[in-house]
Each structure stands twice: as structure tokens, then as C-alpha cells.
PDB file of C-alpha atoms in Angstrom:
ATOM      1  CA  MET A   1      53.048 174.444 -14.502  1.00 52.00           C
ATOM      2  CA  ASN A   2      55.551 172.041 -16.224  1.00 56.00           C
ATOM      3  CA  SER A   3      57.081 170.539 -13.085  1.00 56.00           C
ATOM      4  CA  GLY A   4      57.153 167.053 -14.676  1.00 55.00           C
ATOM      5  CA  LEU A   5      59.686 168.181 -17.306  1.00 62.00           C
ATOM      6  CA  SER A   6      62.538 168.441 -14.835  1.00 65.00           C
ATOM      7  CA  ARG A   7      62.516 164.698 -14.040  1.00 71.00           C
ATOM      8  CA  SER A   8      64.693 162.448 -16.181  1.00 73.00           C
ATOM      9  CA  TRP A   9      63.112 159.492 -17.913  1.00 74.00           C
ATOM     10  CA  SER A  10      64.412 155.972 -17.621  1.00 73.00           C
ATOM     11  CA  PRO A  11      62.859 152.812 -19.043  1.00 70.00           C
ATOM     12  CA  PRO A  12      61.102 150.454 -16.659  1.00 71.00           C
ATOM     13  CA  PRO A  13      63.079 147.375 -15.638  1.00 71.00           C
ATOM     14  CA  ARG A  14      62.425 144.298 -17.736  1.00 66.00           C
ATOM     15  CA  ASP A  15      61.481 141.157 -15.902  1.00 67.00           C
ATOM     16  CA  VAL A  16      61.159 138.955 -18.971  1.00 64.00           C
ATOM     17  CA  PRO A  17      64.606 137.551 -19.864  1.00 62.00           C
ATOM     18  CA  ILE A  18      63.726 136.977 -23.511  1.00 63.00           C
ATOM     19  CA  LEU A  19      63.204 140.731 -23.971  1.00 62.00           C
ATOM     20  CA  THR A  20      66.468 141.697 -22.308  1.00 64.00           C
ATOM     21  CA  ALA A  21      69.555 141.605 -24.509  1.00 65.00           C
ATOM     22  CA  PRO A  22      72.491 139.719 -23.029  1.00 64.00           C
ATOM     23  CA  ARG A  23      75.611 141.631 -22.108  1.00 68.00           C
ATOM     24  CA  ILE A  24      78.200 141.270 -24.863  1.00 63.00           C
ATOM     25  CA  THR A  25      81.791 140.738 -23.850  1.00 70.00           C
ATOM     26  CA  PRO A  26      84.608 140.171 -26.340  1.00 66.00           C
ATOM     27  CA  THR A  27      85.846 136.601 -26.159  1.00 71.00           C
ATOM     28  CA  ALA A  28      88.032 136.342 -29.258  1.00 82.00           C
ATOM     29  CA  ALA A  29      91.552 137.615 -29.678  1.00 89.00           C
ATOM     30  CA  GLU A  30      90.573 139.149 -33.017  1.00 91.00           C
ATOM     31  CA  LEU A  31      88.129 141.829 -34.084  1.00 91.00           C
ATOM     32  CA  PRO A  32      86.785 140.967 -37.564  1.00 92.00           C
ATOM     33  CA  ALA A  33      86.397 144.603 -38.617  1.00 94.00           C
ATOM     34  CA  VAL A  34      86.228 148.179 -37.427  1.00 95.00           C
ATOM     35  CA  VAL A  35      83.653 150.481 -38.990  1.00 96.00           C
ATOM     36  CA  LEU A  36      84.720 153.886 -40.273  1.00 96.00           C
ATOM     37  CA  ASP A  37      82.778 156.869 -41.568  1.00 97.00           C
ATOM     38  CA  VAL A  38      85.247 158.605 -43.895  1.00 97.00           C
ATOM     39  CA  ASP A  39      84.553 161.948 -45.539  1.00 95.00           C
ATOM     40  CA  LEU A  40      87.085 162.707 -48.255  1.00 93.00           C
ATOM     41  CA  ALA A  41      86.766 166.402 -47.427  1.00 90.00           C
ATOM     42  CA  ASP A  42      88.732 165.579 -44.248  1.00 94.00           C
ATOM     43  CA  PRO A  43      92.150 163.962 -43.791  1.00 96.00           C
ATOM     44  CA  LEU A  44      92.020 160.176 -44.010  1.00 96.00           C
ATOM     45  CA  PRO A  45      92.440 158.325 -40.707  1.00 96.00           C
ATOM     46  CA  SER A  46      94.982 155.691 -39.855  1.00 97.00           C
ATOM     47  CA  VAL A  47      93.639 152.385 -38.549  1.00 97.00           C
ATOM     48  CA  PRO A  48      95.667 150.749 -35.777  1.00 96.00           C
ATOM     49  CA  ALA A  49      96.195 146.992 -35.973  1.00 96.00           C
ATOM     50  CA  VAL A  50      95.167 146.593 -32.321  1.00 94.00           C
ATOM     51  CA  HIS A  51      91.781 147.858 -31.095  1.00 93.00           C
ATOM     52  CA  HIS A  52      91.587 149.791 -27.814  1.00 90.00           C
ATOM     53  CA  ASP A  53      90.290 146.613 -26.122  1.00 88.00           C
ATOM     54  CA  GLY A  54      93.445 144.708 -27.088  1.00 90.00           C
ATOM     55  CA  ARG A  55      92.045 142.648 -29.950  1.00 92.00           C
ATOM     56  CA  ARG A  56      93.787 142.398 -33.330  1.00 94.00           C
ATOM     57  CA  VAL A  57      91.843 144.246 -36.049  1.00 95.00           C
ATOM     58  CA  ARG A  58      91.610 142.226 -39.276  1.00 95.00           C
ATOM     59  CA  GLN A  59      89.708 144.595 -41.617  1.00 96.00           C
ATOM     60  CA  ALA A  60      88.374 148.124 -41.862  1.00 96.00           C
ATOM     61  CA  TRP A  61      84.929 148.661 -43.351  1.00 96.00           C
ATOM     62  CA  ALA A  62      84.559 152.271 -44.435  1.00 96.00           C
ATOM     63  CA  LEU A  63      81.514 154.222 -45.531  1.00 96.00           C
ATOM     64  CA  VAL A  64      83.045 156.754 -47.913  1.00 95.00           C
ATOM     65  CA  ARG A  65      81.495 160.194 -48.306  1.00 93.00           C
ATOM     66  CA  LEU A  66      82.351 163.291 -50.278  1.00 88.00           C
ATOM     67  CA  PHE A  67      81.130 166.468 -48.590  1.00 87.00           C
ATOM     68  CA  THR A  68      78.723 164.316 -46.505  1.00 90.00           C
ATOM     69  CA  GLU A  69      77.257 162.627 -49.610  1.00 89.00           C
ATOM     70  CA  PRO A  70      77.670 158.822 -49.388  1.00 92.00           C
ATOM     71  CA  LEU A  71      79.561 157.340 -52.342  1.00 91.00           C
ATOM     72  CA  GLY A  72      79.953 153.700 -51.319  1.00 93.00           C
ATOM     73  CA  THR A  73      81.740 151.310 -48.994  1.00 95.00           C
ATOM     74  CA  VAL A  74      85.211 149.829 -48.961  1.00 96.00           C
ATOM     75  CA  LEU A  75      86.421 146.750 -47.099  1.00 96.00           C
ATOM     76  CA  VAL A  76      90.206 146.671 -46.703  1.00 96.00           C
ATOM     77  CA  ASP A  77      92.573 144.359 -44.812  1.00 96.00           C
ATOM     78  CA  VAL A  78      94.513 145.892 -41.925  1.00 97.00           C
ATOM     79  CA  PRO A  79      98.198 144.855 -42.002  1.00 97.00           C
ATOM     80  CA  GLU A  80     100.104 143.791 -38.864  1.00 95.00           C
ATOM     81  CA  ASP A  81     101.523 147.298 -38.476  1.00 96.00           C
ATOM     82  CA  GLY A  82      98.197 149.081 -39.075  1.00 96.00           C
ATOM     83  CA  LEU A  83      96.585 150.742 -42.078  1.00 97.00           C
ATOM     84  CA  ARG A  84      98.176 154.021 -43.141  1.00 97.00           C
ATOM     85  CA  PRO A  85      96.036 156.847 -44.600  1.00 97.00           C
ATOM     86  CA  ALA A  86      97.803 156.486 -47.966  1.00 96.00           C
ATOM     87  CA  ASP A  87      96.899 152.779 -48.120  1.00 97.00           C
ATOM     88  CA  LEU A  88      93.296 153.541 -47.193  1.00 97.00           C
ATOM     89  CA  GLY A  89      93.216 156.195 -49.925  1.00 95.00           C
ATOM     90  CA  ALA A  90      94.566 153.713 -52.474  1.00 96.00           C
ATOM     91  CA  ALA A  91      91.890 151.176 -51.497  1.00 96.00           C
ATOM     92  CA  ILE A  92      89.173 153.832 -51.802  1.00 95.00           C
ATOM     93  CA  GLU A  93      90.451 154.839 -55.228  1.00 94.00           C
ATOM     94  CA  ALA A  94      90.637 151.216 -56.389  1.00 95.00           C
ATOM     95  CA  VAL A  95      87.052 150.476 -55.377  1.00 95.00           C
ATOM     96  CA  LEU A  96      85.307 153.834 -55.856  1.00 93.00           C
ATOM     97  CA  GLY A  97      87.564 155.632 -58.348  1.00 91.00           C
ATOM     98  CA  ASP A  98      84.991 155.540 -61.155  1.00 90.00           C
ATOM     99  CA  GLN A  99      82.471 157.262 -58.874  1.00 85.00           C
ATOM    100  CA  LEU A 100      85.011 159.711 -57.451  1.00 85.00           C
ATOM    101  CA  ARG A 101      86.392 161.136 -60.684  1.00 81.00           C
ATOM    102  CA  PRO A 102      83.104 162.751 -61.846  1.00 79.00           C
ATOM    103  CA  ALA A 103      82.548 164.140 -58.336  1.00 71.00           C
ATOM    104  CA  TRP A 104      86.041 165.670 -58.311  1.00 70.00           C
ATOM    105  CA  ALA A 105      85.501 167.179 -61.752  1.00 71.00           C
ATOM    106  CA  ARG A 106      82.843 169.507 -60.349  1.00 67.00           C
ATOM    107  CA  PRO A 107      84.186 173.056 -59.887  1.00 62.00           C
ATOM    108  CA  CYS A 108      84.933 174.760 -56.569  1.00 52.00           C
ATOM    109  CA  ARG A 109      85.802 171.690 -54.577  1.00 49.00           C
ATOM    110  CA  SER A 110      88.842 171.596 -52.351  1.00 53.00           C
ATOM    111  CA  THR A 111      89.655 168.698 -50.027  1.00 53.00           C
ATOM    112  CA  ALA A 112      92.493 166.979 -48.285  1.00 56.00           C
ATOM    113  CA  TRP A 113      92.638 164.155 -50.830  1.00 57.00           C
ATOM    114  CA  SER A 114      92.771 164.244 -54.619  1.00 62.00           C
ATOM    115  CA  PRO A 115      92.417 161.229 -56.911  1.00 63.00           C
ATOM    116  CA  PRO A 116      95.201 160.117 -59.196  1.00 64.00           C
ATOM    117  CA  PRO A 117      94.820 160.966 -62.877  1.00 67.00           C
ATOM    118  CA  SER A 118      92.671 158.663 -64.980  1.00 68.00           C
ATOM    119  CA  PRO A 119      94.610 156.049 -66.920  1.00 68.00           C
ATOM    120  CA  PRO A 120      94.925 156.789 -70.634  1.00 70.00           C
ATOM    121  CA  SER A 121      92.326 155.076 -72.783  1.00 63.00           C
TER     122      SER A 121
END
């Protein structure tokens, strides 16, 4: 009855070179940035200075969420010895602190990270 459903689908081969994407191989010794998806409800990650392919990571570009809700992005330099979670947290607070404080003020929220107190006005 549904015997065609057991076969796996694969795209037809492309004969037109302009429609086929070229294979990308890293040629530089540096990786401009790694992309992170950071939810502040979870522990912050560390970012190693060397990518798994051996290239030096220069920056980390993080999409920052709070309980899966996107708050913004942060671009932070990765030092020679890597980016520690505390340094990533400080960069997030520096860039997104004004957006984070009202979100943290909502009741019944518990997470692995808490913002520093607001500076006195």
C-alpha cells in the first residue's frame, strides 16, 4: 500500500557547475569568529582560542537568549588563552545589561547567571 515510503530520498545529481556550490576548505590560519547560541538560563560556555580545526579564533559572536527568548547579540574578542565564562558574562552585561535588568526583575526566575546590581543614579 505505501511501499514507496520505505525508500530514502536523495537529490538528483547536478550537472550544471554554476548550480553546484564549491567545496569550502579552510585556507587561513585564523577563524574570524565562532557563533554561539547562549541561553542565560544555562551555564555560560567557555570559548577556546583554537578551533577544533586548528585555526586561531579571533572573536565570538553570541546570540543571547533568556529562557529561549532572544535578547540581542554580542561580539567579543577571544584572548590568546581563550574566553572564560566570566568574561563572556561581563561582555553580555556590558552590551545587553539595560535589556537584562527588566527581564531579571520578573518574579519566579532562577538561572545560572545573575546580573550585577544597577549603578546608583
